[in-house]
């Protein structure tokens, strides 16, 4: 692991504060616990672009602005033995997603496969959290979500698609599942926000300006993304040379599955700005697919085969200068093991945000970094 210079804050301290803050904002306690857990799981896995650093700007601020409902009232729009469509009514995306994935898992246990789609939702946190719910039950989980426009189509410069992760978790006979959890853009806003915090330029090829040039000034990029003067490149980068059209197509597939299955909003309708410039909810869509290997070849055979494949990949010949090959989810598992007794590494910027939230809510809470 890289040397960590930020202080570690105990998991229970961070959870306690976020749950109390969420409840002060009107989120029911049980829902607040779900939201806090999803945020912390991102940090446990080292995916800090979606961790507690997003507590204030993505959740607290949006509740305060009136574009995110603290009380999540989920309506079942349609349902069959293996499917469902839910309307989250612009509530907490993580709460609606927990309900959706629970439904998908229970249906798949009975019928082998299931799919649940959600519309009118909001940011649902780390996508891999939801696929992990399936792998914890010995099943395959697949999820995706659309998001506010950030990606330009290949040969385009206008931000049209969201970062739209396509996430798959497959159980194995090892101590952890295969789990790919990444955006279909070459990077995402959360990573750029992290770059800005540490004063790092954005690598060329990740972001395109309206004039078609590659942008690297991270602070400028974050401003330009908000006023639509810049767009993220799809996975593969700008143009076709390194396969950007593949990432563009995968992002489009996630958009289609998130919106077309749920009858929800899509593309430019997923901004928080209305026709007259007023703030409004994001109206995001998600989908959750669960497959029970027991209904196919049997869980034990599936897990053994999956493990054999991953072990063979890791045992293959290494490139010069490298002594280890990873499979998806392995690095995150290593970080989770490393951090489990340490806590959340929290820099001064996030510390200040937590203090600001506490003070704005008039909470009686003392942080260990004060």
Short mmCIF file of C-alpha atoms in Angstrom, two decimals:
data_model
loop_
_atom_site.label_atom_id
_atom_site.label_comp_id
_atom_site.label_asym_id
_atom_site.label_seq_id
_atom_site.Cartn_x
_atom_site.Cartn_y
_atom_site.Cartn_z
CA UNK A 1 0.00 0.00 0.00
CA UNK A 2 1.12 3.57 -0.65
CA UNK A 3 2.19 5.57 2.39
CA UNK A 4 -0.86 7.38 3.76
CA UNK A 5 -0.31 10.86 5.16
CA UNK A 6 -3.94 11.63 6.01
CA UNK A 7 -5.25 10.69 9.47
CA UNK A 8 -7.48 7.63 9.75
CA UNK A 9 -10.85 8.31 11.38
CA UNK A 10 -12.54 5.29 12.97
CA UNK A 11 -15.36 3.77 10.93
CA UNK A 12 -17.85 3.98 13.81
CA UNK A 13 -17.11 7.67 14.35
CA UNK A 14 -17.73 8.51 10.69
CA UNK A 15 -20.86 6.37 10.55
CA UNK A 16 -22.25 7.84 13.75
CA UNK A 17 -21.80 11.38 12.50
CA UNK A 18 -23.26 10.82 9.04
CA UNK A 19 -26.28 8.94 10.38
CA UNK A 20 -26.99 11.72 12.90
CA UNK A 21 -26.50 14.42 10.26
CA UNK A 22 -28.76 12.65 7.78
CA UNK A 23 -31.49 12.31 10.41
CA UNK A 24 -31.15 16.01 11.26
CA UNK A 25 -31.85 16.65 7.58
CA UNK A 26 -35.04 14.59 7.74
CA UNK A 27 -33.79 11.21 6.54
CA UNK A 28 -35.37 8.36 8.56
CA UNK A 29 -32.75 6.66 10.75
CA UNK A 30 -32.94 3.28 8.99
CA UNK A 31 -32.48 5.00 5.63
CA UNK A 32 -29.64 7.13 7.01
CA UNK A 33 -27.81 3.97 8.06
CA UNK A 34 -28.10 2.56 4.53
CA UNK A 35 -26.73 5.77 3.01
CA UNK A 36 -23.83 6.01 5.46
CA UNK A 37 -22.93 2.35 4.94
CA UNK A 38 -22.79 2.70 1.14
CA UNK A 39 -20.56 5.78 1.36
CA UNK A 40 -18.18 4.11 3.81
CA UNK A 41 -18.00 0.91 1.76
CA UNK A 42 -16.59 2.97 -1.09
CA UNK A 43 -13.79 4.19 1.18
CA UNK A 44 -13.25 0.69 2.53
CA UNK A 45 -12.48 -0.42 -1.02
CA UNK A 46 -10.28 2.61 -1.74
CA UNK A 47 -12.75 4.08 -4.26
CA UNK A 48 -12.55 7.55 -2.75
CA UNK A 49 -14.26 9.23 -5.70
CA UNK A 50 -17.55 7.95 -4.25
CA UNK A 51 -16.79 7.85 -0.53
CA UNK A 52 -17.45 10.15 2.41
CA UNK A 53 -15.95 13.06 0.46
CA UNK A 54 -19.30 13.13 -1.39
CA UNK A 55 -21.38 13.24 1.78
CA UNK A 56 -21.75 17.03 1.73
CA UNK A 57 -21.73 18.04 -1.96
CA UNK A 58 -23.86 15.21 -3.34
CA UNK A 59 -26.27 14.49 -0.49
CA UNK A 60 -26.34 17.21 2.18
CA UNK A 61 -26.22 20.11 -0.26
CA UNK A 62 -28.85 18.61 -2.55
CA UNK A 63 -31.24 18.01 0.33
CA UNK A 64 -30.70 21.61 1.47
CA UNK A 65 -31.34 22.86 -2.07
CA UNK A 66 -34.62 20.99 -2.21
CA UNK A 67 -33.66 18.78 -5.17
CA UNK A 68 -33.30 15.55 -3.17
CA UNK A 69 -36.11 14.26 -0.98
CA UNK A 70 -34.84 13.06 2.41
CA UNK A 71 -37.82 10.75 2.82
CA UNK A 72 -37.82 8.09 0.10
CA UNK A 73 -41.29 6.93 -0.88
CA UNK A 74 -40.95 4.12 -3.42
CA UNK A 75 -43.90 3.15 -5.60
CA UNK A 76 -44.11 -0.19 -7.40
CA UNK A 77 -45.24 0.74 -10.91
CA UNK A 78 -45.29 -2.76 -12.42
CA UNK A 79 -44.34 -6.19 -11.12
CA UNK A 80 -44.17 -9.79 -12.29
CA UNK A 81 -42.62 -12.86 -10.65
CA UNK A 82 -39.21 -12.00 -12.15
CA UNK A 83 -39.38 -8.25 -12.79
CA UNK A 84 -40.38 -4.93 -11.26
CA UNK A 85 -40.33 -1.24 -12.07
CA UNK A 86 -40.03 1.17 -9.15
CA UNK A 87 -40.48 4.94 -8.89
CA UNK A 88 -38.21 6.49 -6.24
CA UNK A 89 -40.00 9.86 -6.36
CA UNK A 90 -36.68 11.72 -6.28
CA UNK A 91 -35.72 10.26 -2.91
CA UNK A 92 -32.42 8.84 -1.73
CA UNK A 93 -31.04 6.66 -4.52
CA UNK A 94 -29.27 4.33 -2.13
CA UNK A 95 -32.50 3.60 -0.25
CA UNK A 96 -34.43 2.87 -3.45
CA UNK A 97 -31.55 0.73 -4.73
CA UNK A 98 -31.47 -1.34 -1.54
CA UNK A 99 -35.16 -2.10 -2.00
CA UNK A 100 -34.66 -2.88 -5.70
CA UNK A 101 -31.72 -5.23 -5.18
CA UNK A 102 -33.47 -6.99 -2.29
CA UNK A 103 -36.43 -7.60 -4.61
CA UNK A 104 -34.21 -8.84 -7.44
CA UNK A 105 -32.36 -11.26 -5.14
CA UNK A 106 -35.56 -12.71 -3.70
CA UNK A 107 -37.10 -13.14 -7.14
CA UNK A 108 -33.92 -14.77 -8.50
CA UNK A 109 -33.88 -17.21 -5.57
CA UNK A 110 -37.34 -18.39 -6.65
CA UNK A 111 -37.10 -18.21 -10.42
CA UNK A 112 -33.39 -18.20 -11.32
CA UNK A 113 -33.14 -14.69 -12.77
CA UNK A 114 -34.68 -11.30 -12.06
CA UNK A 115 -34.49 -7.69 -13.17
CA UNK A 116 -35.69 -4.59 -11.32
CA UNK A 117 -35.55 -1.08 -12.81
CA UNK A 118 -35.87 2.23 -10.95
CA UNK A 119 -36.83 5.67 -12.26
CA UNK A 120 -36.92 9.16 -10.75
CA UNK A 121 -34.05 8.29 -8.44
CA UNK A 122 -30.80 10.01 -7.44
CA UNK A 123 -27.13 9.17 -7.02
CA UNK A 124 -26.94 5.61 -5.72
CA UNK A 125 -23.37 5.59 -4.49
CA UNK A 126 -20.81 2.97 -5.40
CA UNK A 127 -22.35 0.63 -7.97
CA UNK A 128 -20.33 -2.32 -6.71
CA UNK A 129 -22.19 -2.20 -3.40
CA UNK A 130 -25.31 -3.49 -5.14
CA UNK A 131 -23.60 -6.29 -7.05
CA UNK A 132 -21.90 -7.33 -3.81
CA UNK A 133 -25.34 -7.89 -2.30
CA UNK A 134 -25.85 -10.56 -4.97
CA UNK A 135 -22.42 -12.17 -4.68
CA UNK A 136 -22.84 -12.34 -0.90
CA UNK A 137 -25.82 -14.59 -1.65
CA UNK A 138 -23.83 -16.72 -4.10
CA UNK A 139 -25.43 -15.07 -7.13
CA UNK A 140 -24.31 -12.94 -10.06
CA UNK A 141 -25.23 -9.26 -9.87
CA UNK A 142 -25.31 -6.71 -12.68
CA UNK A 143 -26.23 -3.06 -12.28
CA UNK A 144 -25.94 0.26 -14.05
CA UNK A 145 -27.20 3.80 -13.70
CA UNK A 146 -27.43 6.81 -15.92
CA UNK A 147 -26.25 10.18 -14.65
CA UNK A 148 -26.09 13.89 -15.46
CA UNK A 149 -24.58 14.48 -18.93
CA UNK A 150 -20.78 14.32 -18.87
CA UNK A 151 -19.58 12.15 -21.80
CA UNK A 152 -19.33 13.35 -25.39
CA UNK A 153 -20.13 10.80 -28.11
CA UNK A 154 -17.16 9.70 -30.21
CA UNK A 155 -16.44 12.50 -32.74
CA UNK A 156 -18.64 14.84 -30.67
CA UNK A 157 -17.78 17.53 -28.13
CA UNK A 158 -21.11 18.01 -26.33
CA UNK A 159 -21.69 16.28 -22.98
CA UNK A 160 -24.66 14.00 -23.62
CA UNK A 161 -24.25 10.75 -21.65
CA UNK A 162 -23.55 10.24 -17.97
CA UNK A 163 -20.53 8.38 -16.63
CA UNK A 164 -22.92 5.40 -16.63
CA UNK A 165 -21.14 2.54 -14.82
CA UNK A 166 -21.70 -1.03 -16.00
CA UNK A 167 -20.93 -3.17 -12.96
CA UNK A 168 -20.78 -6.98 -12.71
CA UNK A 169 -20.13 -9.17 -9.68
CA UNK A 170 -19.57 -12.93 -9.99
CA UNK A 171 -19.05 -15.21 -6.98
CA UNK A 172 -15.95 -17.44 -6.91
CA UNK A 173 -14.51 -20.15 -4.69
CA UNK A 174 -11.96 -17.63 -3.42
CA UNK A 175 -12.36 -15.23 -0.51
CA UNK A 176 -13.82 -12.51 -2.70
CA UNK A 177 -15.83 -12.24 -5.94
CA UNK A 178 -14.86 -11.02 -9.36
CA UNK A 179 -16.21 -7.47 -9.34
CA UNK A 180 -15.77 -4.91 -12.08
CA UNK A 181 -17.08 -1.51 -10.98
CA UNK A 182 -16.11 1.36 -13.23
CA UNK A 183 -17.53 4.18 -15.28
CA UNK A 184 -17.95 3.89 -19.04
CA UNK A 185 -16.17 7.22 -19.28
CA UNK A 186 -12.37 7.18 -19.15
CA UNK A 187 -12.64 9.00 -15.83
CA UNK A 188 -15.43 10.51 -13.70
CA UNK A 189 -16.19 13.74 -11.87
CA UNK A 190 -15.34 12.24 -8.51
CA UNK A 191 -11.83 11.35 -9.72
CA UNK A 192 -11.39 14.86 -11.14
CA UNK A 193 -12.53 16.35 -7.83
CA UNK A 194 -9.90 14.17 -6.15
CA UNK A 195 -7.25 15.38 -8.63
CA UNK A 196 -8.17 18.97 -7.78
CA UNK A 197 -7.82 18.27 -4.07
CA UNK A 198 -4.28 16.96 -4.52
CA UNK A 199 -3.31 19.54 -7.15
CA UNK A 200 -2.92 17.08 -10.05
CA UNK A 201 -3.46 17.82 -13.74
CA UNK A 202 -5.85 15.61 -15.67
CA UNK A 203 -4.02 13.34 -18.15
CA UNK A 204 -4.48 14.38 -21.79
CA UNK A 205 -7.14 12.42 -23.65
CA UNK A 206 -9.62 12.19 -20.78
CA UNK A 207 -11.50 15.47 -21.32
CA UNK A 208 -12.38 17.28 -24.54
CA UNK A 209 -13.16 20.98 -24.99
CA UNK A 210 -15.77 22.47 -27.29
CA UNK A 211 -13.00 23.21 -29.79
CA UNK A 212 -12.03 19.54 -29.86
CA UNK A 213 -8.80 19.97 -27.91
CA UNK A 214 -7.70 17.77 -24.98
CA UNK A 215 -7.98 19.64 -21.64
CA UNK A 216 -5.66 19.02 -18.67
CA UNK A 217 -6.21 21.88 -16.17
CA UNK A 218 -8.33 20.07 -13.55
CA UNK A 219 -9.78 23.16 -11.86
CA UNK A 220 -10.78 24.61 -15.22
CA UNK A 221 -12.22 21.26 -16.33
CA UNK A 222 -14.53 21.03 -13.31
CA UNK A 223 -15.89 24.51 -14.03
CA UNK A 224 -16.14 23.81 -17.76
CA UNK A 225 -18.06 20.57 -17.17
CA UNK A 226 -20.67 22.51 -15.22
CA UNK A 227 -21.20 25.08 -17.96
CA UNK A 228 -20.99 22.45 -20.70
CA UNK A 229 -17.79 23.83 -22.20
CA UNK A 230 -16.04 20.49 -21.65
CA UNK A 231 -17.00 16.84 -21.76
CA UNK A 232 -15.48 13.60 -20.54
CA UNK A 233 -14.19 11.18 -23.14
CA UNK A 234 -15.69 7.67 -23.15
CA UNK A 235 -13.63 4.67 -22.04
CA UNK A 236 -10.81 4.43 -24.58
CA UNK A 237 -10.37 8.19 -24.80
CA UNK A 238 -10.94 10.87 -27.42
CA UNK A 239 -11.57 9.57 -30.95
CA UNK A 240 -11.39 6.00 -32.24
CA UNK A 241 -7.69 5.22 -32.22
CA UNK A 242 -7.69 3.66 -28.72
CA UNK A 243 -11.25 2.34 -28.90
CA UNK A 244 -13.23 5.31 -27.57
CA UNK A 245 -16.20 4.19 -29.67
CA UNK A 246 -16.41 1.06 -27.48
CA UNK A 247 -16.77 3.07 -24.28
CA UNK A 248 -19.27 5.35 -26.02
CA UNK A 249 -21.39 2.33 -27.01
CA UNK A 250 -21.25 0.80 -23.52
CA UNK A 251 -22.29 4.14 -22.00
CA UNK A 252 -25.20 4.25 -24.43
CA UNK A 253 -26.21 0.69 -23.52
CA UNK A 254 -26.35 1.67 -19.83
CA UNK A 255 -28.42 4.74 -20.73
CA UNK A 256 -30.86 2.58 -22.66
CA UNK A 257 -31.20 -0.03 -19.91
CA UNK A 258 -31.56 2.63 -17.19
CA UNK A 259 -34.19 4.68 -19.01
CA UNK A 260 -35.94 2.40 -21.49
CA UNK A 261 -36.66 -0.38 -18.97
CA UNK A 262 -38.03 2.04 -16.36
CA UNK A 263 -39.74 4.58 -18.60
CA UNK A 264 -37.49 7.20 -17.05
CA UNK A 265 -35.60 10.34 -18.03
CA UNK A 266 -32.46 10.30 -20.19
CA UNK A 267 -29.58 12.37 -21.62
CA UNK A 268 -30.08 16.14 -21.25
CA UNK A 269 -33.16 15.65 -19.08
CA UNK A 270 -30.85 14.40 -16.30
CA UNK A 271 -29.61 17.81 -15.22
CA UNK A 272 -30.67 19.70 -12.12
CA UNK A 273 -31.58 22.79 -14.14
CA UNK A 274 -35.11 23.21 -15.46
CA UNK A 275 -36.26 24.99 -18.62
CA UNK A 276 -36.45 28.33 -16.82
CA UNK A 277 -33.18 27.94 -14.94
CA UNK A 278 -34.79 26.63 -11.74
CA UNK A 279 -33.19 23.87 -9.69
CA UNK A 280 -34.88 20.47 -9.91
CA UNK A 281 -34.16 16.81 -9.00
CA UNK A 282 -31.97 14.73 -11.31
CA UNK A 283 -34.53 11.96 -12.07
CA UNK A 284 -31.91 9.22 -12.55
CA UNK A 285 -32.64 5.62 -13.56
CA UNK A 286 -30.99 2.37 -12.45
CA UNK A 287 -31.29 -1.31 -13.34
CA UNK A 288 -30.47 -4.40 -11.27
CA UNK A 289 -30.13 -7.91 -12.72
CA UNK A 290 -29.54 -11.02 -10.61
CA UNK A 291 -28.73 -14.52 -11.92
CA UNK A 292 -28.68 -17.52 -9.60
CA UNK A 293 -26.05 -20.04 -10.83
CA UNK A 294 -27.94 -22.75 -8.96
CA UNK A 295 -30.62 -22.47 -11.66
CA UNK A 296 -27.95 -22.91 -14.34
CA UNK A 297 -25.04 -25.26 -13.64
CA UNK A 298 -25.11 -25.07 -9.84
CA UNK A 299 -23.42 -22.56 -7.56
CA UNK A 300 -20.48 -24.77 -6.64
CA UNK A 301 -19.54 -25.52 -10.25
CA UNK A 302 -19.96 -21.87 -11.25
CA UNK A 303 -17.81 -20.61 -8.39
CA UNK A 304 -15.09 -23.21 -9.05
CA UNK A 305 -14.98 -22.41 -12.77
CA UNK A 306 -14.88 -18.66 -12.05
CA UNK A 307 -12.05 -19.18 -9.56
CA UNK A 308 -10.09 -21.34 -12.01
CA UNK A 309 -10.36 -18.65 -14.69
CA UNK A 310 -9.17 -15.89 -12.37
CA UNK A 311 -6.31 -17.99 -10.97
CA UNK A 312 -5.14 -18.82 -14.50
CA UNK A 313 -5.14 -15.14 -15.43
CA UNK A 314 -3.12 -14.19 -12.36
CA UNK A 315 -0.66 -17.02 -12.96
CA UNK A 316 0.05 -16.03 -16.57
CA UNK A 317 3.39 -14.57 -17.63
CA UNK A 318 4.07 -11.14 -16.14
CA UNK A 319 5.37 -8.16 -18.10
CA UNK A 320 8.92 -7.04 -17.30
CA UNK A 321 8.97 -4.98 -14.10
CA UNK A 322 5.71 -6.42 -12.79
CA UNK A 323 5.43 -9.27 -10.31
CA UNK A 324 1.66 -9.47 -9.98
CA UNK A 325 -1.39 -9.62 -12.24
CA UNK A 326 -4.69 -8.54 -10.72
CA UNK A 327 -8.26 -9.49 -11.53
CA UNK A 328 -11.18 -7.09 -11.06
CA UNK A 329 -12.04 -6.49 -7.43
CA UNK A 330 -8.75 -7.86 -6.08
CA UNK A 331 -7.08 -4.52 -5.37
CA UNK A 332 -10.22 -3.26 -3.66
CA UNK A 333 -10.32 -6.40 -1.51
CA UNK A 334 -6.68 -5.86 -0.50
CA UNK A 335 -7.40 -2.26 0.46
CA UNK A 336 -10.48 -3.30 2.42
CA UNK A 337 -8.42 -5.80 4.41
CA UNK A 338 -5.74 -3.16 5.02
CA UNK A 339 -8.20 -0.49 6.18
CA UNK A 340 -10.66 -2.61 8.14
CA UNK A 341 -9.10 -1.80 11.52
CA UNK A 342 -7.81 1.64 10.58
CA UNK A 343 -10.80 3.69 9.44
CA UNK A 344 -11.39 6.33 6.78
CA UNK A 345 -8.34 8.33 5.62
CA UNK A 346 -9.65 11.89 5.74
CA UNK A 347 -7.80 14.92 4.39
CA UNK A 348 -8.21 18.48 5.62
CA UNK A 349 -10.70 19.42 2.88
CA UNK A 350 -13.14 16.65 3.87
CA UNK A 351 -12.54 17.42 7.56
CA UNK A 352 -13.61 21.02 6.91
CA UNK A 353 -16.74 19.83 5.09
CA UNK A 354 -17.73 17.61 8.01
CA UNK A 355 -17.22 20.48 10.45
CA UNK A 356 -19.28 22.77 8.21
CA UNK A 357 -22.15 20.28 8.09
CA UNK A 358 -22.05 19.83 11.87
CA UNK A 359 -22.04 23.55 12.56
CA UNK A 360 -24.77 24.31 10.03
CA UNK A 361 -27.01 21.72 11.72
CA UNK A 362 -26.10 22.84 15.24
CA UNK A 363 -24.99 19.34 16.19
CA UNK A 364 -23.14 18.55 19.40
CA UNK A 365 -20.37 16.37 17.93
CA UNK A 366 -16.62 16.40 18.50
CA UNK A 367 -14.31 15.07 15.78
CA UNK A 368 -10.98 13.46 16.68
CA UNK A 369 -9.16 15.71 14.20
CA UNK A 370 -10.20 18.92 15.99
#
